[in-house]
Tab-separated table of N, CA and C in Angstrom:
chain	number	residue	atom	x	y	z
A	18	UNK	N	15.782	-6.862	37.202
A	18	UNK	CA	14.858	-5.800	36.246
A	18	UNK	C	13.867	-5.881	37.061
A	19	UNK	N	13.172	-6.880	37.819
A	19	UNK	CA	11.824	-7.275	38.233
A	19	UNK	C	11.618	-6.698	39.631
A	20	UNK	N	12.898	-5.999	40.268
A	20	UNK	CA	12.821	-4.939	41.522
A	20	UNK	C	11.996	-3.607	40.634
A	21	UNK	N	13.012	-3.357	39.810
A	21	UNK	CA	12.572	-1.774	38.846
A	21	UNK	C	11.047	-1.910	38.528
A	22	UNK	N	10.699	-2.997	38.135
A	22	UNK	CA	8.832	-3.077	37.724
A	22	UNK	C	8.123	-2.913	39.085
A	23	UNK	N	8.683	-3.919	40.084
A	23	UNK	CA	8.110	-4.062	41.370
A	23	UNK	C	7.759	-2.426	42.115
A	24	UNK	N	9.180	-1.973	42.092
A	24	UNK	CA	9.328	-0.506	42.526
A	24	UNK	C	8.332	0.736	41.639
A	25	UNK	N	8.228	0.633	40.381
A	25	UNK	CA	7.336	1.264	39.727
A	25	UNK	C	6.172	0.975	40.029
A	26	UNK	N	5.321	-0.080	40.525
A	26	UNK	CA	4.223	-0.682	40.681
A	26	UNK	C	3.227	0.019	39.492
A	27	UNK	N	3.036	-1.273	38.644
A	27	UNK	CA	1.838	-1.377	37.715
A	27	UNK	C	0.972	-0.505	38.000
A	28	UNK	N	-0.009	-0.665	39.458
A	28	UNK	CA	-1.004	-0.465	39.521
A	28	UNK	C	-1.296	1.491	40.040
A	29	UNK	N	-0.102	1.713	39.850
A	29	UNK	CA	0.222	3.191	40.031
A	29	UNK	C	0.517	4.084	38.964
A	30	UNK	N	0.170	3.114	37.729
A	30	UNK	CA	0.758	4.138	36.337
A	30	UNK	C	-0.359	4.647	35.579
A	31	UNK	N	0.112	4.984	34.440
A	31	UNK	CA	-0.833	5.612	33.648
A	31	UNK	C	-0.941	5.113	32.276
A	32	UNK	N	-1.742	4.632	31.718
A	32	UNK	CA	-1.250	3.662	30.621
A	32	UNK	C	-1.888	4.799	28.981
A	33	UNK	N	-0.795	5.046	28.182
A	33	UNK	CA	-1.186	5.999	27.320
A	33	UNK	C	-1.194	5.361	25.929
A	34	UNK	N	-1.745	5.623	25.072
A	34	UNK	CA	-1.923	5.256	23.712
A	34	UNK	C	-1.044	6.497	22.983
A	35	UNK	N	0.040	5.703	22.237
A	35	UNK	CA	1.181	6.433	21.285
A	35	UNK	C	0.469	7.368	20.202
A	36	UNK	N	-0.381	6.546	19.455
A	36	UNK	CA	-1.230	7.319	18.407
A	36	UNK	C	-2.191	8.466	18.913
A	37	UNK	N	-2.859	8.139	19.926
A	37	UNK	CA	-3.581	9.501	20.598
A	37	UNK	C	-2.713	10.847	21.109
A	38	UNK	N	-1.617	10.282	21.530
A	38	UNK	CA	-0.756	11.263	22.095
A	38	UNK	C	-0.096	11.963	20.907
A	39	UNK	N	0.369	11.437	19.396
A	39	UNK	CA	0.673	12.129	18.156
A	39	UNK	C	-0.377	13.407	17.657
A	40	UNK	N	-1.609	12.484	17.936
A	40	UNK	CA	-2.508	13.238	17.277
A	40	UNK	C	-3.228	14.439	18.433
A	41	UNK	N	-3.187	14.578	19.628
A	41	UNK	CA	-3.802	15.550	20.828
A	41	UNK	C	-2.877	15.792	21.166
A	42	UNK	N	-1.612	15.396	21.678
A	42	UNK	CA	-0.495	15.681	22.513
A	42	UNK	C	-0.521	14.703	23.783
A	43	UNK	N	0.985	14.892	24.376
A	43	UNK	CA	1.381	13.754	25.244
A	43	UNK	C	0.682	14.194	26.540
A	44	UNK	N	0.459	15.700	27.252
A	44	UNK	CA	-0.228	15.767	28.193
A	44	UNK	C	-1.929	15.942	27.987
A	45	UNK	N	-2.428	15.967	27.172
A	45	UNK	CA	-3.576	16.046	26.646
A	45	UNK	C	-4.131	14.660	26.948
A	46	UNK	N	-3.050	13.837	26.050
A	46	UNK	CA	-3.190	12.231	26.382
A	46	UNK	C	-3.600	11.588	27.886
A	47	UNK	N	-2.377	12.133	28.642
A	47	UNK	CA	-2.196	11.727	30.038
A	47	UNK	C	-3.666	12.169	30.514
A	48	UNK	N	-4.244	13.461	30.339
A	48	UNK	CA	-5.635	13.859	31.111
A	48	UNK	C	-6.845	12.784	30.554
A	49	UNK	N	-6.688	12.733	29.355
A	49	UNK	CA	-7.738	11.748	28.662
A	49	UNK	C	-8.064	10.297	29.318
A	50	UNK	N	-6.541	9.782	29.332
A	50	UNK	CA	-6.256	8.424	30.290
A	50	UNK	C	-6.820	8.372	31.571
A	51	UNK	N	-6.671	9.695	32.318
A	51	UNK	CA	-6.804	9.667	33.621
A	51	UNK	C	-8.338	9.640	33.704
A	52	UNK	N	-8.884	10.539	33.094
A	52	UNK	CA	-10.421	10.845	32.740
A	52	UNK	C	-11.136	9.587	32.798
A	53	UNK	N	-10.465	8.759	31.423
A	53	UNK	CA	-11.236	7.587	31.070
A	53	UNK	C	-10.964	6.464	32.435
A	54	UNK	N	-9.961	6.490	33.429
A	54	UNK	CA	-9.499	5.934	34.482
A	54	UNK	C	-10.838	6.064	35.342
A	55	UNK	N	-11.007	7.627	35.482
A	55	UNK	CA	-11.870	7.869	36.584
A	55	UNK	C	-13.376	7.449	36.351
A	56	UNK	N	-13.562	7.703	34.868
A	56	UNK	CA	-14.759	7.101	34.487
A	56	UNK	C	-15.376	5.407	34.543
A	57	UNK	N	-14.165	4.885	34.579
A	57	UNK	CA	-14.322	3.115	34.647
A	57	UNK	C	-14.809	3.245	36.147
A	58	UNK	N	-13.792	3.890	37.203
A	58	UNK	CA	-14.191	3.869	38.550
A	58	UNK	C	-15.394	3.746	38.972
A	59	UNK	N	-15.985	5.053	38.415
A	59	UNK	CA	-17.204	5.535	38.647
A	59	UNK	C	-18.017	4.559	38.527
A	60	UNK	N	-18.025	4.392	36.974
A	60	UNK	CA	-18.911	3.219	36.428
A	60	UNK	C	-19.197	1.866	37.359
A	61	UNK	N	-17.566	1.566	37.487
A	61	UNK	CA	-17.933	0.180	38.401
A	61	UNK	C	-18.772	0.198	39.642
A	62	UNK	N	-18.935	1.721	40.272
A	62	UNK	CA	-19.360	1.588	41.329
A	62	UNK	C	-20.828	2.413	41.455
A	63	UNK	N	-21.164	2.388	40.215
A	63	UNK	CA	-22.624	2.982	40.239
A	63	UNK	C	-22.636	4.158	40.751
A	64	UNK	N	-21.730	5.186	40.166
A	64	UNK	CA	-21.312	6.619	40.821
A	64	UNK	C	-21.699	7.435	39.743
A	65	UNK	N	-21.494	7.033	38.629
A	65	UNK	CA	-21.693	8.284	37.266
A	65	UNK	C	-23.200	8.965	37.653
A	66	UNK	N	-23.667	9.967	37.394
A	66	UNK	CA	-24.789	10.542	37.319
A	66	UNK	C	-25.630	9.920	36.087
A	67	UNK	N	-26.974	9.791	36.150
A	67	UNK	CA	-27.947	9.545	35.246
A	67	UNK	C	-27.050	9.741	33.717
A	68	UNK	N	-26.728	10.701	33.526
A	68	UNK	CA	-26.312	10.968	31.932
A	68	UNK	C	-24.975	10.648	31.772
A	69	UNK	N	-24.617	10.018	32.457
A	69	UNK	CA	-23.033	9.293	32.539
A	69	UNK	C	-21.718	10.481	32.894
A	70	UNK	N	-22.451	11.594	33.385
A	70	UNK	CA	-21.322	12.544	34.047
A	70	UNK	C	-20.935	12.124	35.256
A	71	UNK	N	-19.665	12.752	35.493
A	71	UNK	CA	-18.461	12.344	36.675
A	71	UNK	C	-17.788	13.632	37.308
A	72	UNK	N	-17.301	13.677	38.446
A	72	UNK	CA	-17.079	14.721	38.766
A	72	UNK	C	-15.027	14.765	38.899
A	73	UNK	N	-14.200	15.379	38.847
A	73	UNK	CA	-12.837	15.293	38.955
A	73	UNK	C	-12.647	16.743	39.221
A	74	UNK	N	-11.952	17.164	41.001
A	74	UNK	CA	-11.745	18.453	41.115
A	74	UNK	C	-10.205	18.746	40.255
A	75	UNK	N	-9.783	19.851	40.636
A	75	UNK	CA	-8.358	20.250	40.388
A	75	UNK	C	-7.404	19.480	40.919
A	76	UNK	N	-7.589	19.314	42.318
A	76	UNK	CA	-6.517	18.663	43.092
A	76	UNK	C	-6.667	17.000	42.624
A	77	UNK	N	-7.789	16.488	42.417
A	77	UNK	CA	-7.884	15.202	42.294
A	77	UNK	C	-7.037	15.015	40.936
A	78	UNK	N	-7.478	15.830	39.759
A	78	UNK	CA	-6.412	15.397	38.415
A	78	UNK	C	-5.015	15.728	38.712
A	79	UNK	N	-4.695	16.670	39.412
A	79	UNK	CA	-3.331	16.960	39.702
A	79	UNK	C	-2.901	15.785	40.165
A	80	UNK	N	-3.271	15.379	41.168
A	80	UNK	CA	-2.682	14.086	41.986
A	80	UNK	C	-2.351	12.950	41.061
A	81	UNK	N	-3.339	12.884	40.296
A	81	UNK	CA	-3.556	11.580	38.868
A	81	UNK	C	-2.559	11.907	37.944
A	82	UNK	N	-2.201	13.215	37.792
A	82	UNK	CA	-1.598	13.477	36.298
A	82	UNK	C	-0.331	14.567	36.312
A	83	UNK	N	-0.421	14.903	37.867
A	83	UNK	CA	0.967	15.650	38.090
A	83	UNK	C	1.086	17.300	37.469
A	84	UNK	N	-0.366	17.415	36.844
A	84	UNK	CA	-0.229	18.537	35.919
A	84	UNK	C	-0.939	19.657	37.075
A	85	UNK	N	-0.462	20.962	36.647
A	85	UNK	CA	-1.226	21.854	37.280
A	85	UNK	C	-2.477	22.606	37.053
A	86	UNK	N	-2.927	23.215	37.718
A	86	UNK	CA	-4.557	23.758	37.014
A	86	UNK	C	-4.557	24.129	35.887
A	87	UNK	N	-3.514	24.830	35.537
A	87	UNK	CA	-3.482	25.785	34.052
A	87	UNK	C	-3.173	24.615	32.744
A	88	UNK	N	-2.176	23.787	33.201
A	88	UNK	CA	-1.823	23.053	32.160
A	88	UNK	C	-3.310	22.008	31.872
A	89	UNK	N	-3.727	21.756	32.971
A	89	UNK	CA	-5.405	20.760	33.039
A	89	UNK	C	-6.339	21.616	31.922
A	90	UNK	N	-6.159	22.997	32.179
A	90	UNK	CA	-7.233	23.482	31.464
A	90	UNK	C	-6.477	23.788	30.368
A	91	UNK	N	-5.779	23.662	29.631
A	91	UNK	CA	-5.192	23.706	28.445
A	91	UNK	C	-5.567	22.288	27.857
A	92	UNK	N	-5.287	21.392	28.388
A	92	UNK	CA	-5.657	20.032	28.167
A	92	UNK	C	-6.905	19.970	27.829
A	93	UNK	N	-7.855	20.057	28.912
A	93	UNK	CA	-9.417	19.835	28.973
A	93	UNK	C	-10.103	20.626	27.583
A	94	UNK	N	-9.594	21.741	27.298
A	94	UNK	CA	-10.161	22.919	26.487
A	94	UNK	C	-9.669	21.624	25.007
A	95	UNK	N	-8.427	21.486	24.658
A	95	UNK	CA	-7.980	20.708	23.444
A	95	UNK	C	-9.035	19.495	23.245
A	96	UNK	N	-8.771	18.542	24.398
A	96	UNK	CA	-9.887	17.664	24.759
A	96	UNK	C	-11.308	17.794	24.051
A	97	UNK	N	-11.574	18.830	24.540
A	97	UNK	CA	-13.043	19.102	24.406
A	97	UNK	C	-13.329	19.716	22.743
A	98	UNK	N	-12.370	20.323	22.468
A	98	UNK	CA	-12.185	20.797	20.686
A	98	UNK	C	-12.197	19.401	19.747
A	99	UNK	N	-11.538	18.602	20.299
A	99	UNK	CA	-11.336	17.472	19.752
A	99	UNK	C	-12.364	16.436	19.725
A	100	UNK	N	-13.394	16.816	20.516
A	100	UNK	CA	-14.828	15.894	20.452
A	100	UNK	C	-14.818	14.521	21.453
A	101	UNK	N	-13.605	14.760	22.526
A	101	UNK	CA	-13.130	13.624	23.225
A	101	UNK	C	-13.999	13.656	24.502
A	102	UNK	N	-14.478	14.867	25.009
A	102	UNK	CA	-15.078	15.017	26.425
A	102	UNK	C	-15.752	16.567	26.291
A	103	UNK	N	-16.499	16.099	27.029
A	103	UNK	CA	-17.598	17.648	27.581
A	103	UNK	C	-16.986	17.776	28.867
A	104	UNK	N	-16.701	19.059	29.509
A	104	UNK	CA	-16.484	19.481	31.004
A	104	UNK	C	-17.331	20.667	30.899
A	105	UNK	N	-18.064	20.411	32.313
A	105	UNK	CA	-19.121	21.800	32.576
A	105	UNK	C	-19.209	21.688	34.251
A	106	UNK	N	-19.436	22.896	34.804
A	106	UNK	CA	-19.740	22.761	36.326
A	106	UNK	C	-21.332	22.110	36.479
A	107	UNK	N	-21.246	21.163	37.512
A	107	UNK	CA	-22.592	20.604	37.504
A	107	UNK	C	-23.071	20.474	39.273
A	108	UNK	N	-24.334	20.401	39.419
A	108	UNK	CA	-24.725	19.856	40.934
A	108	UNK	C	-24.686	21.389	41.504
A	109	UNK	N	-25.394	20.715	43.109
A	109	UNK	CA	-24.910	21.989	44.187
A	109	UNK	C	-24.554	21.714	44.908
A	110	UNK	N	-23.065	22.437	45.920
A	110	UNK	CA	-22.794	23.222	44.862
A	110	UNK	C	-21.879	22.450	43.448
A	111	UNK	N	-21.708	23.808	42.716
A	111	UNK	CA	-21.221	23.362	41.200
A	111	UNK	C	-19.808	22.545	41.434
A	112	UNK	N	-19.520	21.286	40.791
A	112	UNK	CA	-18.569	20.457	40.284
A	112	UNK	C	-17.992	20.650	39.088
A	113	UNK	N	-16.830	20.602	38.991
A	113	UNK	CA	-15.861	20.405	37.698
A	113	UNK	C	-16.448	19.267	37.110
A	114	UNK	N	-17.180	18.645	36.471
A	114	UNK	CA	-17.795	17.775	35.923
A	114	UNK	C	-17.287	17.206	34.457
A	115	UNK	N	-17.387	16.097	34.224
A	115	UNK	CA	-16.484	15.504	32.913
A	115	UNK	C	-17.479	14.617	32.317
A	116	UNK	N	-17.577	14.440	30.940
A	116	UNK	CA	-18.481	13.527	30.084
A	116	UNK	C	-17.643	12.821	29.062
A	117	UNK	N	-17.193	11.479	29.133
A	117	UNK	CA	-16.364	11.026	27.859
A	117	UNK	C	-17.452	10.972	26.585
A	118	UNK	N	-17.018	11.384	25.502
A	118	UNK	CA	-18.180	10.964	24.341
A	118	UNK	C	-17.563	9.896	23.588
A	119	UNK	N	-18.865	9.318	23.833
A	119	UNK	CA	-18.658	7.482	23.432
A	119	UNK	C	-18.996	7.710	21.951
A	120	UNK	N	-17.948	7.879	21.247
A	120	UNK	CA	-17.803	7.914	19.873
A	120	UNK	C	-16.806	7.045	18.989
A	121	UNK	N	-16.890	5.696	19.046
A	121	UNK	CA	-15.801	5.050	18.664
A	121	UNK	C	-15.124	5.348	17.062
A	122	UNK	N	-16.388	5.535	16.634
A	122	UNK	CA	-15.870	5.812	14.744
A	122	UNK	C	-14.761	7.488	14.955
A	123	UNK	N	-15.392	8.308	15.645
A	123	UNK	CA	-14.550	9.643	15.978
A	123	UNK	C	-13.134	9.539	16.372
A	124	UNK	N	-13.136	8.392	17.577
A	124	UNK	CA	-11.892	8.183	18.073
A	124	UNK	C	-10.781	7.375	17.400
A	125	UNK	N	-11.616	6.525	16.466
A	125	UNK	CA	-10.785	5.663	15.479
A	125	UNK	C	-10.086	6.632	14.406
A	126	UNK	N	-10.806	7.746	14.007
A	126	UNK	CA	-10.411	8.845	13.274
A	126	UNK	C	-9.171	9.390	13.634
A	127	UNK	N	-9.591	9.890	14.991
A	127	UNK	CA	-7.994	10.268	15.644
A	127	UNK	C	-6.998	9.680	15.921
A	128	UNK	N	-7.096	8.415	16.123
A	128	UNK	CA	-6.075	7.248	16.035
A	128	UNK	C	-5.414	7.238	14.960
A	129	UNK	N	-6.129	7.105	14.302
A	129	UNK	CA	-5.851	7.120	12.610
A	129	UNK	C	-4.633	8.352	12.249
A	130	UNK	N	-5.135	9.283	12.738
A	130	UNK	CA	-4.348	10.721	12.503
A	130	UNK	C	-2.943	10.696	13.212
A	131	UNK	N	-3.007	10.184	14.153
A	131	UNK	CA	-1.562	9.776	15.002
A	131	UNK	C	-0.966	8.715	14.203
A	132	UNK	N	-1.560	7.818	13.892
A	132	UNK	CA	-0.820	6.615	13.178
A	132	UNK	C	0.136	7.211	12.005
A	133	UNK	N	-0.668	8.203	11.481
A	133	UNK	CA	-0.023	8.482	9.762
A	133	UNK	C	1.087	9.393	10.626
A	134	UNK	N	1.084	9.975	11.755
A	134	UNK	CA	2.222	11.017	12.458
A	134	UNK	C	3.702	9.900	12.525
């Protein structure tokens, strides 16, 4: 079993929250988890913009999630409607940028919704 664990490489996995997946959808949770990881990466390196935004290209997010451009757009729309993220072109030249909405009460409500399912 250790060989399987080592082969899957825990440093190269996406951690998902099951209640969140039940509440917003599995692919949406994959995208949200990848964006949280990217936010943490940029934050740790002082690379968030002054308002807390960061960018992730379509190719970058596809590499992280294996989701196509069309799938990403659908997931991002759902995450925006659920009040978990904001997505907007920013900068010059404009890049697809994300903002993680830091509202723990709202997130807890969504997680509770998933727990009920």
